[in-house]
Every structure is written in structure tokens, then in C-alpha cells.
XYZ file of C-alpha atoms in Angstrom:
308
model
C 9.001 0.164 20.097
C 10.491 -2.936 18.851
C 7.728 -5.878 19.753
C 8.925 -9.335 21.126
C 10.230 -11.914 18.747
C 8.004 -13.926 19.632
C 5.094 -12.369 18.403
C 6.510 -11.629 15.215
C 5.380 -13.175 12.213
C 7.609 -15.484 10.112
C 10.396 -13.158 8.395
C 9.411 -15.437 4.806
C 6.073 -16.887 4.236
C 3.598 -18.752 6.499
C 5.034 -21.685 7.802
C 2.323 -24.152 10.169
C 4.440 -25.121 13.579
C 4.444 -28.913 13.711
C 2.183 -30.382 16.288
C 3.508 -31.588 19.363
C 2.138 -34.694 21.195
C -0.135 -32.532 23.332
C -1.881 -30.615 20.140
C -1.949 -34.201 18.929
C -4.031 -35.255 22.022
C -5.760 -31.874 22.069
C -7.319 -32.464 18.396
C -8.371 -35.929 19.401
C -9.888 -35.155 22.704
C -11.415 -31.466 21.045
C -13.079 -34.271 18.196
C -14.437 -36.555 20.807
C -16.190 -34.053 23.042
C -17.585 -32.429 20.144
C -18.673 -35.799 17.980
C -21.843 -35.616 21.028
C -22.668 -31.836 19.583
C -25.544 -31.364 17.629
C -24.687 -30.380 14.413
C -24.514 -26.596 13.302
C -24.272 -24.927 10.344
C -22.676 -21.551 9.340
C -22.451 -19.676 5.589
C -19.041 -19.324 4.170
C -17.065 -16.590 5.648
C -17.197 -13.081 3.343
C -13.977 -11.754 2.092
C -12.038 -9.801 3.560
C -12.998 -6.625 0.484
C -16.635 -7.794 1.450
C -16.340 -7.256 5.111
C -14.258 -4.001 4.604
C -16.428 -2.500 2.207
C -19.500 -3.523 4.755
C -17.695 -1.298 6.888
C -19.821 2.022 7.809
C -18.835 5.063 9.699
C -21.482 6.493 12.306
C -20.202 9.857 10.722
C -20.945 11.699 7.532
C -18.597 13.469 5.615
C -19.499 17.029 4.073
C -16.808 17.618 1.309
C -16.078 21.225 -1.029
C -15.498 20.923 -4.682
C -12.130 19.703 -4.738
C -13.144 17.014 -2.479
C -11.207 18.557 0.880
C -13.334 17.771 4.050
C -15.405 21.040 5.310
C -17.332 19.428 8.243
C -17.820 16.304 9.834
C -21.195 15.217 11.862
C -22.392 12.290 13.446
C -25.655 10.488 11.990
C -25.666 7.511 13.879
C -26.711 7.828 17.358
C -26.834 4.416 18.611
C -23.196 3.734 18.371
C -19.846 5.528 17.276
C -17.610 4.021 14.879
C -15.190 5.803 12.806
C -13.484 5.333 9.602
C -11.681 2.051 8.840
C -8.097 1.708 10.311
C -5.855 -0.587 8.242
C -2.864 -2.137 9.814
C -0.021 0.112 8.897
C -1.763 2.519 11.089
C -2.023 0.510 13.825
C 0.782 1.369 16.704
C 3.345 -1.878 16.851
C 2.225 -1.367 20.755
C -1.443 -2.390 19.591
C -0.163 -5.256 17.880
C 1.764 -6.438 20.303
C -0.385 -6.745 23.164
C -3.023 -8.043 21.177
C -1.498 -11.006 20.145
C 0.797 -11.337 23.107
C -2.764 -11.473 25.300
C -5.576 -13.156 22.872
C -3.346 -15.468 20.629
C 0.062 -15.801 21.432
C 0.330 -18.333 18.484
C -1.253 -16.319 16.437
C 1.170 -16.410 13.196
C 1.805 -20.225 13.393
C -1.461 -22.065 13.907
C -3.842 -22.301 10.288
C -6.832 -20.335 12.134
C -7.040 -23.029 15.433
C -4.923 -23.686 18.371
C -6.228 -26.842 18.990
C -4.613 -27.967 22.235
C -6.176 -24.413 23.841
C -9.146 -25.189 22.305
C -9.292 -28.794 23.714
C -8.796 -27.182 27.010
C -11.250 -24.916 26.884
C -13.997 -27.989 25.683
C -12.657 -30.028 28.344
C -13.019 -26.854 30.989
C -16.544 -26.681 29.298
C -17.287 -30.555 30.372
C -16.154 -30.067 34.194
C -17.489 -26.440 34.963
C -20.617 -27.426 36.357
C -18.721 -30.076 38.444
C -16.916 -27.797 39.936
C -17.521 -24.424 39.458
C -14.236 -23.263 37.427
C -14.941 -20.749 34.810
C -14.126 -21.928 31.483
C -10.716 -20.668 29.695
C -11.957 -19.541 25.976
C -9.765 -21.333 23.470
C -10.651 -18.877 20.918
C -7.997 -17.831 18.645
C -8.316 -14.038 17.175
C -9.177 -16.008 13.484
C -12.289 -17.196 16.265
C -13.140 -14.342 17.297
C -13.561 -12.418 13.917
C -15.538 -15.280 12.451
C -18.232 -14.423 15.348
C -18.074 -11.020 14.638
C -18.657 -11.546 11.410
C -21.456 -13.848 11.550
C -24.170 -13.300 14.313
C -24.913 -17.180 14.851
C -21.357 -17.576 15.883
C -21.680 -15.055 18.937
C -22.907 -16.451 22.366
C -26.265 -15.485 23.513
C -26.753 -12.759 26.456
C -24.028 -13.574 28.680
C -23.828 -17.327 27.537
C -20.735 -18.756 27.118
C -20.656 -20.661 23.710
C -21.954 -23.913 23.081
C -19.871 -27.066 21.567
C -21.627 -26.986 18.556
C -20.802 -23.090 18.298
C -17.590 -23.443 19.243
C -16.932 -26.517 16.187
C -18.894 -24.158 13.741
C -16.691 -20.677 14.779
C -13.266 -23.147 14.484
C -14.668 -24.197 11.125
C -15.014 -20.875 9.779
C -12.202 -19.938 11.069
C -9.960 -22.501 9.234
C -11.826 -21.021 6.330
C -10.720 -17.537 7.045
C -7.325 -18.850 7.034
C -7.510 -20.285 3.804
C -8.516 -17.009 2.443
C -7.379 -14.448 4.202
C -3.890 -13.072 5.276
C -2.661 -13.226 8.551
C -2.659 -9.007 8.336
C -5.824 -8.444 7.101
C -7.497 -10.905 9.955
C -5.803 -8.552 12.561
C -7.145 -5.623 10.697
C -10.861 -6.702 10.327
C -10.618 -7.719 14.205
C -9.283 -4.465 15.405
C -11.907 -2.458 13.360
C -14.596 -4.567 14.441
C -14.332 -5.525 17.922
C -16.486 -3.764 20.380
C -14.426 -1.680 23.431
C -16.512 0.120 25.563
C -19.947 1.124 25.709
C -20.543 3.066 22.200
C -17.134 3.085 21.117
C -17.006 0.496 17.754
C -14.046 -0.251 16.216
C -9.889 1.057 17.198
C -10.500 4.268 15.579
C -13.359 5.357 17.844
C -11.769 3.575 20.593
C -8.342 5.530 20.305
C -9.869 8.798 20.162
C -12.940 8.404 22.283
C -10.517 6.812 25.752
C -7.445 8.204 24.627
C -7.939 11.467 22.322
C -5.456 9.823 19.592
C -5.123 8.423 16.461
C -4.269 4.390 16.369
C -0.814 5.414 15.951
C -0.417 7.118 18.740
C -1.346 4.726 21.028
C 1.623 3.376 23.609
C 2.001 0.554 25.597
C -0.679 1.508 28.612
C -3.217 2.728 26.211
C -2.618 -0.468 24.216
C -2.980 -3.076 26.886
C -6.330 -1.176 28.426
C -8.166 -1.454 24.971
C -6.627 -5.217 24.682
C -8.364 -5.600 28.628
C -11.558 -3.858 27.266
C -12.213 -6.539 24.710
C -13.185 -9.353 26.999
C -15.448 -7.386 28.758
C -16.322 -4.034 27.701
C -18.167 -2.996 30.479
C -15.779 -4.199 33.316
C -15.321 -1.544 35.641
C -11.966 0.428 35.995
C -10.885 -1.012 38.798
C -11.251 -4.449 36.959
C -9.938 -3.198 33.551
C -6.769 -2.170 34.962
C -6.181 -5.631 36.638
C -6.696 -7.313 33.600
C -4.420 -4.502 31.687
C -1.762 -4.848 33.794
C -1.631 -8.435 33.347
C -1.913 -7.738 29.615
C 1.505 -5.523 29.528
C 3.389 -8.177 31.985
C 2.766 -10.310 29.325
C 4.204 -8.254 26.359
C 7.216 -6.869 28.721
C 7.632 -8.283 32.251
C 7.953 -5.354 34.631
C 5.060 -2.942 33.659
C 4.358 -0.270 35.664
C 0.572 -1.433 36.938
C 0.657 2.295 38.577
C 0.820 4.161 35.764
C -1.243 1.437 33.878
C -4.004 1.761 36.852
C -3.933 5.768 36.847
C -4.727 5.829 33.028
C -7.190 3.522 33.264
C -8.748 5.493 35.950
C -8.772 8.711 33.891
C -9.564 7.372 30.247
C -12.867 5.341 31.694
C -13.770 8.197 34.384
C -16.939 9.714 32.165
C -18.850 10.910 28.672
C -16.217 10.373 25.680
C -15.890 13.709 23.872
C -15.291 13.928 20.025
C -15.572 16.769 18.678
C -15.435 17.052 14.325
C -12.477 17.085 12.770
C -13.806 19.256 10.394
C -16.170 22.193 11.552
C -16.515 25.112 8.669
C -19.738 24.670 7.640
C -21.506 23.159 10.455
C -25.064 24.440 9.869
C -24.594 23.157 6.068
C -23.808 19.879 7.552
C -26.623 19.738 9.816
C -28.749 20.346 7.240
C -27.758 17.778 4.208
C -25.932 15.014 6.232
C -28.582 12.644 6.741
C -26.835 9.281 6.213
C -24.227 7.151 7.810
C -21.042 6.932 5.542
C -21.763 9.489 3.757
C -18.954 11.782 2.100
C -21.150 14.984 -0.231
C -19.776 17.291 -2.117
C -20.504 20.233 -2.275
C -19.828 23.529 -4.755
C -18.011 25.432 -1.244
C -14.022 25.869 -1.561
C -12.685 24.955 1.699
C -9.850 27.739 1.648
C -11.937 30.632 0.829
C -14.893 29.052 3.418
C -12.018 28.857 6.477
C -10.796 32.824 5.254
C -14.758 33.736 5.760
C -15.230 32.045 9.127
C -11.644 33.293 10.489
């Protein structure tokens, strides 16, 4: 699927749109509002090698002596996360409605969009005047840098506070620095939360869907993009949010369809079985940590002729 032009990034380089009189207001109002929030403080941001190699599967690996995969088990029960997806294998479909829905300026601004993020601080002012929820104003450079760092996050169901929000745009303009544009969508996809257990695309894709990242296609794509706001939304919920998700990326979805998936992919349990199953009991029996990939003196050929 070819994705709108408009989400693309820049055919040569990185090059920083201008700012336009609103950003230009945006920036000033965005530093007034936040010159009366207490001061924060957050480490510098990891790199992206750091954060990658941080990265650990809830499943362990058993492996015979040429290194070929003989069985796969899970060791982590209290979530499921599988290995780390990098952005080639990402469908363009994925792409596409993630930007299109979280950061539509995503490969122009230098890690804030500071006119949305103005908005949201002024939205944050007036809520308790009069009730409106308060837009977000979080770029996806945002978002990582609180999923990378725990004091970034809001607390319980709290939305963030000024000073968070200053200290999360801060990191985030140090992400930028650092960081390529690819590898920030990469880190974000593997490790975003989607729904309930399920960590990360990989686990996401084949836990809702039964499919690798690749696979995924423009419904699929725009009900994890949905999930990430609220992971727990119900169905009914998800899909309105979904539909609005694919509008956005091509105007004209088919909400049906979009609703019936939805339906079907958050109905119940989410099955995985291994990948890998030839020497399950051996598995059981010496996989005992998270990550884990052990070899073993078993030739995968000669084990699958014994089980057949």
C-alpha cells in the first residue's frame, strides 16, 4: 500500500518546517504557562542501542547445536512481549496510521510540535473551568521519552502535570538530537503497551491478529493505533476510535469491516502457541529465564524425524 505523501518523510535529509505565526505564539504562550511550574528534573535519555539491547522477551529460546530453534516457552508470566521488531518489518499500513493519528508532523518538527503542545497547556489551564478534557500535545518523540523513563509517565489515571509535560518535551528534543527519526518509531512501536498483557507490536500482531508485523493491513493497523490511548477501552469504544484512525489515513474507511474485526480480535484469551515445539519437555525443564536463547547438543533435523 502506498502511504499518503503527507506522512512521508523528507525524500533527502531532515529538514525543520519553518514556524508559522501560530507555532510562534504557541512557544511563547507553552513558555509562559509553564515559567509557574515547579521545576523537574529528568536523566539524559539512553540510546537508542541502550534501550534496544534493554529489550527482553517474556520467552526463552531452546536452540540445537547449530543454533536452529527446537522449542520456544514462555518464562514470564506477568506480561507477554516478544522479540524486538525493527522497522523494515513493520507493515507501511502500521506506519501510516500511526503517524497519520499520534503525530501527523511527525518528520518535520525537532521532537516538539509546539503549537499542539501550547494547546494542550492551555486546555490544561481551562479544564477545570469548564469541564473539557484536555487534547494531549504529545508528539510520538513524547511519548517514547515516558516510556522510557518512569518519572515521565502520569500517575494512575492522572493526566500529566506542567512540569511533566516541560521535562517529557525536554527529553524529547534530546531524543531528537540523538536519535533518527526511524529508530524513534521503532523503539515506540516495540515498547508501547496495547492491550492487557500484550507488550510491544510483535506480541500485539500475533496475540489480536495471529500475524507477523508485516502482515498487518489497514483495519488491523488502525485498531492497534486506537489501542494505544487506552488499552483497556472496550470494543465497542476501540472501534470508534479505529475508525476515526483509518478516515484519517484514507477518507472513506469501511467502519463495518473496521467494527467487525475489532469485535472478533478483542472478543477473549489471546492464544500463542510456540513457534517452535520439538522438545517441549527439554524446554520445560532448562528454560528458566526471560531472553534466554540455550543451546543445546540436540540436531533439530534428526529431533523433528524422531517426533514425526
Amino acid at each position: 500500500e502506498a502511504r499518503p505523501t503527507s506522512i512521508l518523510p523528507p525524500p533527502v535529509g531532515r529538514t525543520e518546517a519553518r514556524p508559522t505565526n501560530a507555532a510562534r505564539i504557541g512557544v511563547a504562550l507553552f513558555a509562559a504557562i509553564l515559567a509557574i511550574a515547579p521545576l523537574g528534573a529528568h536523566a539524559s535519555p539512553p540510546s537508542f542501542a541502550d534501550v534496544k539491547s534493554g529489550y527482553v522477551s517474556s520467552d526463552a529460546v531452546l536452540l540445537d547445536r547449530h543454533g536452529a530453534p527446537l522449542s520456544g516457552t514462555r518464562v514470564d508470566a506477568k506480561l507477554r512481549r516478544l522479540d524486538w521488531v525493527t522497522l523494515a518489518e513493520v507493515s507501511p499500513a502500521m506506519s501510516a496510521a500511526l503517524v497519520a493519528a499520534e503525530d501527523q508532523r511527525f518528520w518535520e518538527h525537532g521532537g516538539v510540535d509546539w503549537a499542539g503542545l501550547a494547546a494542550a497547556a492551555w486546555d490544561s489551564v481551562w479544564r477545570v473551568v469548564d469541564g473539557r478534557r484536555p487534547r494531549g500535545g504529545s508528539t510520538i518523540t513524547m511519548q517514547l521519552a515516558g516510556l522510557i523513563d518512569p518519572a515521565l509517565r502520569p500517575k494512575g489515571g492522572d493526566a500529566r502535570t506542567l512540569a511533566q509535560k516541560r521535562d517529557q518535551a525536554g527529553a524529547a528534543l534530546e531524543i531528537e538530537q540523538a536519535w533518527t527519526k526511524s529508530e524513534i518509531l521503532e523503539a515506540y512501536l516495540n515498547l508501547s503497551s496495547y492491550r492487557g498483557e500484550l507488550k510491544g507490536l510483535r506480541a500485539a500482531a500475533q496475540g489480536l491478529f495471529a500475524k507477523s508485523p508485516e502482515g498487518l493491513d489497514a483495519r488491523e493497523s488502525a485498531i492497534l493505533v486506537a489501542l494505544l490511548r487506552q488499552p483497556g477501552a472496550k470494543p465497542s469504544l476501540v472501534a470508534q476510535r479505529a475508525c476515526a484512525v483509518a478516515n484519517t489515513v484514507t477518507p472513506g474507511a469501511d467502519c463495518e469491516s473496521i467494527r467487525a474485526t475489532a469485535t472478533m480480535a478483542l472478543a477473549g484469551a489471546y492464544r500463542m502457541p510456540p513457534r517452535w515445539n520439538l522438545a517441549p519437555h527439554l524446554a520445560a525443564k532448562l528454560l528458566k529465564t526471560p531472553g534466554e536463547r540455550l543451546a543445546t547438543t540436540l540436531d533439530a533435523e534428526l529431533q523433528a524425524f524422531a517426533v514425526a
